[in-house]
Short mmCIF file of C-alpha atoms in Angstrom, two decimals:
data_model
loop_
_atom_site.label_atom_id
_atom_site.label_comp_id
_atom_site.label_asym_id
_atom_site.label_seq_id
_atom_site.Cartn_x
_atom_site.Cartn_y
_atom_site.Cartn_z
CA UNK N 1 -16.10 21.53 9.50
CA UNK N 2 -13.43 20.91 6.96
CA UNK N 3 -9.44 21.88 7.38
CA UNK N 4 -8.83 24.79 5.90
CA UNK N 5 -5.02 25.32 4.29
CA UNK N 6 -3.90 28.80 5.39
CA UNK N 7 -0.75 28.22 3.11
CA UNK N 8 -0.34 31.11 0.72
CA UNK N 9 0.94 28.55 -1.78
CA UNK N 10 -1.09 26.28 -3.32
CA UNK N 11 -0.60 22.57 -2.36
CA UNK N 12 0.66 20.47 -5.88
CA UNK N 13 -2.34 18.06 -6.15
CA UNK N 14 -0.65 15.70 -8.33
CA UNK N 15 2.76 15.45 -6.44
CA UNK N 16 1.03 14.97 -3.21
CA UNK N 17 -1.71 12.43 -4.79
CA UNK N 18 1.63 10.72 -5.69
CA UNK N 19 2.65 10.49 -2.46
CA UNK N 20 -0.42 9.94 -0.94
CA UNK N 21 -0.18 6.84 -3.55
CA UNK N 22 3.55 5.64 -2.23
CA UNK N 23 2.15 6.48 1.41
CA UNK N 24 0.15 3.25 1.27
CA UNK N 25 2.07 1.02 -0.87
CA UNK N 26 4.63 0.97 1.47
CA UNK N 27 3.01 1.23 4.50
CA UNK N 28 2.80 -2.28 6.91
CA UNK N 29 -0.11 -1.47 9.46
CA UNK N 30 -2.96 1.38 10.11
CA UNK N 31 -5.78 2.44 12.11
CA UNK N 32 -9.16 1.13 11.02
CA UNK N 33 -12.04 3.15 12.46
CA UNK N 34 -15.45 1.75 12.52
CA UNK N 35 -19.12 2.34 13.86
CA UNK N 36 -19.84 0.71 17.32
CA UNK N 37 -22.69 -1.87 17.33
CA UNK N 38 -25.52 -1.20 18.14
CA UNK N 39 -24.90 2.78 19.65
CA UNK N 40 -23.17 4.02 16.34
CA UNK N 41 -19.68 5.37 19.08
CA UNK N 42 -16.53 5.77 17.10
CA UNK N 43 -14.33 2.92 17.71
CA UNK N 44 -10.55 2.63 16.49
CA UNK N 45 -8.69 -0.07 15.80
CA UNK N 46 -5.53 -1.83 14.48
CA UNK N 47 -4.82 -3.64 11.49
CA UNK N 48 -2.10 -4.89 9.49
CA UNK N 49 -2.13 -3.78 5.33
CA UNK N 50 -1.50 -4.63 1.83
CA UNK N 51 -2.51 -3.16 -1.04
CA UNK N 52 -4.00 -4.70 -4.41
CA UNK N 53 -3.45 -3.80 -7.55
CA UNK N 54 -4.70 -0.61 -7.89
CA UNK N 55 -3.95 0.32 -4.67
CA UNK N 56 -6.71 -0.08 -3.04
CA UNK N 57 -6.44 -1.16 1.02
CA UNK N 58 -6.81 -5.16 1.71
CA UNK N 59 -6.61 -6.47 5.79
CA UNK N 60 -7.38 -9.66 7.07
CA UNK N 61 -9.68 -10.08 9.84
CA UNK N 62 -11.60 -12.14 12.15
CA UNK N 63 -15.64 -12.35 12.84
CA UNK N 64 -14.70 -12.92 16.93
CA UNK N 65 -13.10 -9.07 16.78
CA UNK N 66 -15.14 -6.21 17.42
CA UNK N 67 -14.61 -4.56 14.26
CA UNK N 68 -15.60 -6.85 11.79
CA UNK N 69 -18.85 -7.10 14.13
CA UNK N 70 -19.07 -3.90 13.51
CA UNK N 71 -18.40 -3.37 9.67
CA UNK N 72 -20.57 -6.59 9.14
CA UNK N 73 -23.57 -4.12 10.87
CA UNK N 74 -22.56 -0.97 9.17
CA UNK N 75 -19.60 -1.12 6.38
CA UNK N 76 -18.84 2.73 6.57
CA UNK N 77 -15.32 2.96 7.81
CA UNK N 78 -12.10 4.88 7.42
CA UNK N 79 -8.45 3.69 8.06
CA UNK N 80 -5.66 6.21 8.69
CA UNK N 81 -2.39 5.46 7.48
CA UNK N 82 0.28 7.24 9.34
CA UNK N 83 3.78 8.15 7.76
CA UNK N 84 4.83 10.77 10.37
CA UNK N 85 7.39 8.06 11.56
CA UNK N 86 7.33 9.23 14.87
CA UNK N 87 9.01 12.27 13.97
CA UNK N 88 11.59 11.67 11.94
CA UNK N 89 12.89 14.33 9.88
CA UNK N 90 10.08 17.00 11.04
CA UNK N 91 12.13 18.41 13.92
CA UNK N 92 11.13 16.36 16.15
CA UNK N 93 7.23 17.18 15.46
CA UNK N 94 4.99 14.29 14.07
CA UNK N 95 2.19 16.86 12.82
CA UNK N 96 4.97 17.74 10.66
CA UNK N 97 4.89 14.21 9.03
CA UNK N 98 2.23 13.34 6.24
CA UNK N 99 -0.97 11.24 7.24
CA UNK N 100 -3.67 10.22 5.20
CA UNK N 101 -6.96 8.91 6.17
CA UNK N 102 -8.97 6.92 3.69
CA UNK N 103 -12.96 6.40 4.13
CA UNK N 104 -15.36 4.26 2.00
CA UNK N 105 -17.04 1.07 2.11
CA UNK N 106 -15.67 -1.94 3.94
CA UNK N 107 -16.69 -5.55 1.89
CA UNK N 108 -15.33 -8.88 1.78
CA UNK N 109 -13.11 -10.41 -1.17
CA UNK N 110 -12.49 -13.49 -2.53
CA UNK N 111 -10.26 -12.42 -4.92
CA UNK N 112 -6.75 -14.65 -5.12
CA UNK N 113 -4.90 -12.17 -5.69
CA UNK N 114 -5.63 -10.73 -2.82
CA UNK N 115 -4.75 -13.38 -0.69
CA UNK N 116 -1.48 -13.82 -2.35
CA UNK N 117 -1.14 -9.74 -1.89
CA UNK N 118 -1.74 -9.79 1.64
CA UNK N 119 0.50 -12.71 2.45
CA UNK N 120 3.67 -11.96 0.78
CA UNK N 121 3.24 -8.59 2.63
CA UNK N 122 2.00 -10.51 6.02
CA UNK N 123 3.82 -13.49 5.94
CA UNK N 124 2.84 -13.88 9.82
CA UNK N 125 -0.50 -14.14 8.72
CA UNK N 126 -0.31 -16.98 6.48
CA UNK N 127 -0.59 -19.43 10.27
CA UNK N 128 -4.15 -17.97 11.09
CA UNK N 129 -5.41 -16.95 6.94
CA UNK N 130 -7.26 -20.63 6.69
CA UNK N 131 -9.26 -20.45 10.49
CA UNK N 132 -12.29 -20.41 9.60
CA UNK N 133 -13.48 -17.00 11.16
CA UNK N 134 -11.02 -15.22 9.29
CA UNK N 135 -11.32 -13.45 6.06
CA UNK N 136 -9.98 -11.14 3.54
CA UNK N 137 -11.28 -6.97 3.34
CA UNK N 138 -10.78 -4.65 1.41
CA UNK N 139 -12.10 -0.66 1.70
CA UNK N 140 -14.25 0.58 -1.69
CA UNK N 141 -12.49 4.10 -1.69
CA UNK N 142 -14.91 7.11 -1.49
CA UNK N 143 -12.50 9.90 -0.64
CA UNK N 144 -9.39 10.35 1.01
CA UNK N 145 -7.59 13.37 2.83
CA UNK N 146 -3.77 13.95 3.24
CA UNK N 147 -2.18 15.87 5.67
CA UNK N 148 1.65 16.79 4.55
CA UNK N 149 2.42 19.13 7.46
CA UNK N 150 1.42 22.96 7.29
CA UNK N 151 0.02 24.04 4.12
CA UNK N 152 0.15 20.59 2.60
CA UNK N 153 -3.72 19.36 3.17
CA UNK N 154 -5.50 18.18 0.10
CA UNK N 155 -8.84 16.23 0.00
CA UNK N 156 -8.14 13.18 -2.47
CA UNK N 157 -10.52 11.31 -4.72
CA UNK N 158 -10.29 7.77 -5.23
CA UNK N 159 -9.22 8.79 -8.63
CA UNK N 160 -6.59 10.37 -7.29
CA UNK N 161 -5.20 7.02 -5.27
CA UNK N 162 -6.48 3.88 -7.94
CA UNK N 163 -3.95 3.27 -10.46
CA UNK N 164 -6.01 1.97 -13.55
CA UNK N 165 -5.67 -1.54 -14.19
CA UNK N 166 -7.81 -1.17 -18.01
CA UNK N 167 -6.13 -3.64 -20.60
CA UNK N 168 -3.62 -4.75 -17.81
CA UNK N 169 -4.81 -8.62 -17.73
CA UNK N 170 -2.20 -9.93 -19.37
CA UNK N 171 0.48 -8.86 -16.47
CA UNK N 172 -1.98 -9.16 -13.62
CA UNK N 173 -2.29 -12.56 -14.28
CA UNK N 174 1.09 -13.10 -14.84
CA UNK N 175 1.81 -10.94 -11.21
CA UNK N 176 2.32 -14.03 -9.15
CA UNK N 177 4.75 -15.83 -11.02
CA UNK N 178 7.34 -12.60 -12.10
CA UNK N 179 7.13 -11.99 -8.27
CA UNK N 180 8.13 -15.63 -7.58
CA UNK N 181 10.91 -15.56 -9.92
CA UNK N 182 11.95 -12.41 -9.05
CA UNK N 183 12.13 -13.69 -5.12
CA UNK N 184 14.00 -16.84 -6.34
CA UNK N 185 16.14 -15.48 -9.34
CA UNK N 186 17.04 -11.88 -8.80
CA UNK N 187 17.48 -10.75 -5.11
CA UNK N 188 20.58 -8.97 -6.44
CA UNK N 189 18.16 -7.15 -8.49
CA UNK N 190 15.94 -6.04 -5.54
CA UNK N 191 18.89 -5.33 -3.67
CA UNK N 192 19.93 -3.04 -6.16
CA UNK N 193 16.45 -1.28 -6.36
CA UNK N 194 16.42 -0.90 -2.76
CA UNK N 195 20.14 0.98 -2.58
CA UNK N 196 19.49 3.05 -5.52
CA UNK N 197 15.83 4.06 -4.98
CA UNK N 198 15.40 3.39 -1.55
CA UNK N 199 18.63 5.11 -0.42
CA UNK N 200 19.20 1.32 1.71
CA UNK N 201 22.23 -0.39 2.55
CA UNK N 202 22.37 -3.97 0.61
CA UNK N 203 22.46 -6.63 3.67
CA UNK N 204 22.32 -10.34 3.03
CA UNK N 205 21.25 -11.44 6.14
CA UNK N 206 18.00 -9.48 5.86
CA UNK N 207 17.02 -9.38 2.16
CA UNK N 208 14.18 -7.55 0.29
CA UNK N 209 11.29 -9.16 -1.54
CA UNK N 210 9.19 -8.34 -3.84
CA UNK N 211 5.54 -8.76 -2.66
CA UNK N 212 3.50 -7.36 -5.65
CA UNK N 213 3.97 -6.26 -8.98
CA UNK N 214 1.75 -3.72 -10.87
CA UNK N 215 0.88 -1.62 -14.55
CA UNK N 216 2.92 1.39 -12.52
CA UNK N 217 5.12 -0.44 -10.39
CA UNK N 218 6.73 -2.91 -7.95
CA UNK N 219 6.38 -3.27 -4.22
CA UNK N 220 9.44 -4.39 -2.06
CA UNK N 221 9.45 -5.12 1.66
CA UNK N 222 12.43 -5.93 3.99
CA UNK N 223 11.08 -6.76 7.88
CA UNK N 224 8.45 -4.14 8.15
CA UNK N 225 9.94 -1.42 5.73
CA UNK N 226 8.18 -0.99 3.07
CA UNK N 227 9.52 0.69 -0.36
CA UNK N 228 8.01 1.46 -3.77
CA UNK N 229 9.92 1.08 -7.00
CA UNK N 230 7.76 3.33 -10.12
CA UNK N 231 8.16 2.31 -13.55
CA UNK N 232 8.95 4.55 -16.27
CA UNK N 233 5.60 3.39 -18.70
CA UNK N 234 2.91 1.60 -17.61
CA UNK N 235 3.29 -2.21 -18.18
CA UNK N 236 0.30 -3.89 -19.40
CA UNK N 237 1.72 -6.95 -20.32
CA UNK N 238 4.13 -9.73 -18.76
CA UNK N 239 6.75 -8.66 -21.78
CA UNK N 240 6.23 -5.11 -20.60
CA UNK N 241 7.22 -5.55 -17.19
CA UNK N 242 10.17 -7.64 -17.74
CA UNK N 243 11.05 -4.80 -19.51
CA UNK N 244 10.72 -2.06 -17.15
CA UNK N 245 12.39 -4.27 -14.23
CA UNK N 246 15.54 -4.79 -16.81
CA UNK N 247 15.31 -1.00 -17.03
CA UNK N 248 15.27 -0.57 -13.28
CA UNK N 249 18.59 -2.63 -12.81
CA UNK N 250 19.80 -0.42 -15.93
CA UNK N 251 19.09 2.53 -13.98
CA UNK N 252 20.14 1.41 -10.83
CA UNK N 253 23.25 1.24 -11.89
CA UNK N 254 23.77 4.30 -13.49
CA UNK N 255 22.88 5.65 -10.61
CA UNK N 256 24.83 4.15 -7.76
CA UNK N 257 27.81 4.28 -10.29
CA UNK N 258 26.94 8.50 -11.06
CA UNK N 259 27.15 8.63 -7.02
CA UNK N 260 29.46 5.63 -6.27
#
């Protein structure tokens, strides 16, 4: 039977879609739940995420785990991303938090981007990504539903959660190296993103990075904190980005000095 909101107001679709959206760019690790082999029994699991370019989910797994035996039988599976963060800010009450679960398709990628995705987010996993019974996933979206707390539950398509990536080559294939030189070049930059959008203290000891870069957007990551940085336009080119991350320090500013 599907949730029913009891809300008398009407949930904003496109606000939460957005934060469904920032919900798993910046989220580290989720629940993957698959279909038993052979009897079909729920079984729930945990993996560590990334995201790729549009958004979609990417995890790394092994063929000697029983999920992957699983999705290998029967690729219909669903991974719930949880944001409640234990509590946090919801008086105390994690039902309070937003959730989103995310069902579709399980299927292998080769994809190099995805690897270099998944291992600037999971550095860890860079000592096991070559073993041979390991390989890259990534869930083909059918549907999604987020939970915000009371009156704040909205079924999600995967239109709703894919950023478009149409005419966007040019910076897609330029992702990898403005990540690299921003990593190398411009931590003061990230740090800067990170106080001002982020609302987090700059410390040198423990610095951001960027991990992916986007048409809407950048991706930051600091231990297991994620954060996402938006653009202002979409950036469909390498010029175009370079532009919008200029902006961002431009903006950064303006706003740490306006509050400063």
């Amino acid at each position: 039977m599907a949730q029913v909101n009891n809300s008398p107001e009407v949930p904003d679709k496109m606000a939460i879609a957005a934060e469904a959206r920032k919900l798993v760019r910046e989220s580290f690790k989720a629940s993957l739940a698959t279909l038993d082999s052979p009897d079909g029994a729920p079984y729930a699991s945990l993996i560590t995420l990334a995201t790729d370019a549009a958004g979609a989910p990417l995890f790394l797994i092994s063929t000697l785990a029983r999920h992957t035996r699983n999705l290998v039988h029967d690729p219909r599976a669903a991974i719930l991303i949880d944001g409640t963060g234990g509590g946090s800010g919801t008086g105390g009450d994690p039902l309070q938090g937003a959730r989103l679960t995310l069902s579709g398709r399980a299927e292998k990628t080769n994809d190099p981007a995805a690897r270099r995705r998944f291992l600037a987010r999971q550095a860890q996993a860079g000592f096991y990504a070559d073993f041979p019974d390991f390989s890259f996933w990534t869930l083909r979206l059918e549907g999604a539903h987020f939970i915000g707390g009371f009156g704040r539950i909205v079924d999600l398509a995967p239109s709703d959660l894919l950023i478009p990536l149409a005419g966007a080559d040019d910076v897609l294939a330029a992702e990898g190296g403005i990540v690299a030189h921003m990593n190398e070049d411009h931590a003061d930059a990230l740090a800067l993103y990170a106080q001002a959008f982020g609302g987090e203290a700059t410390d040198p000891a423990s610095p951001w990075t960027m991990t992916g870069l986007d048409p809407e957007g950048c991706d930051l990551l600091r231990g297991t904190a994620g954060l996402r940085v938006p653009f202002a336009s979409r950036a469909l080119t390498s010029h175009d980005a370079r532009k919008e991350l200029i902006r961002l320090v431009d903006d950064a500013r303006a706003k740490l000095g306006s509050t400063g």
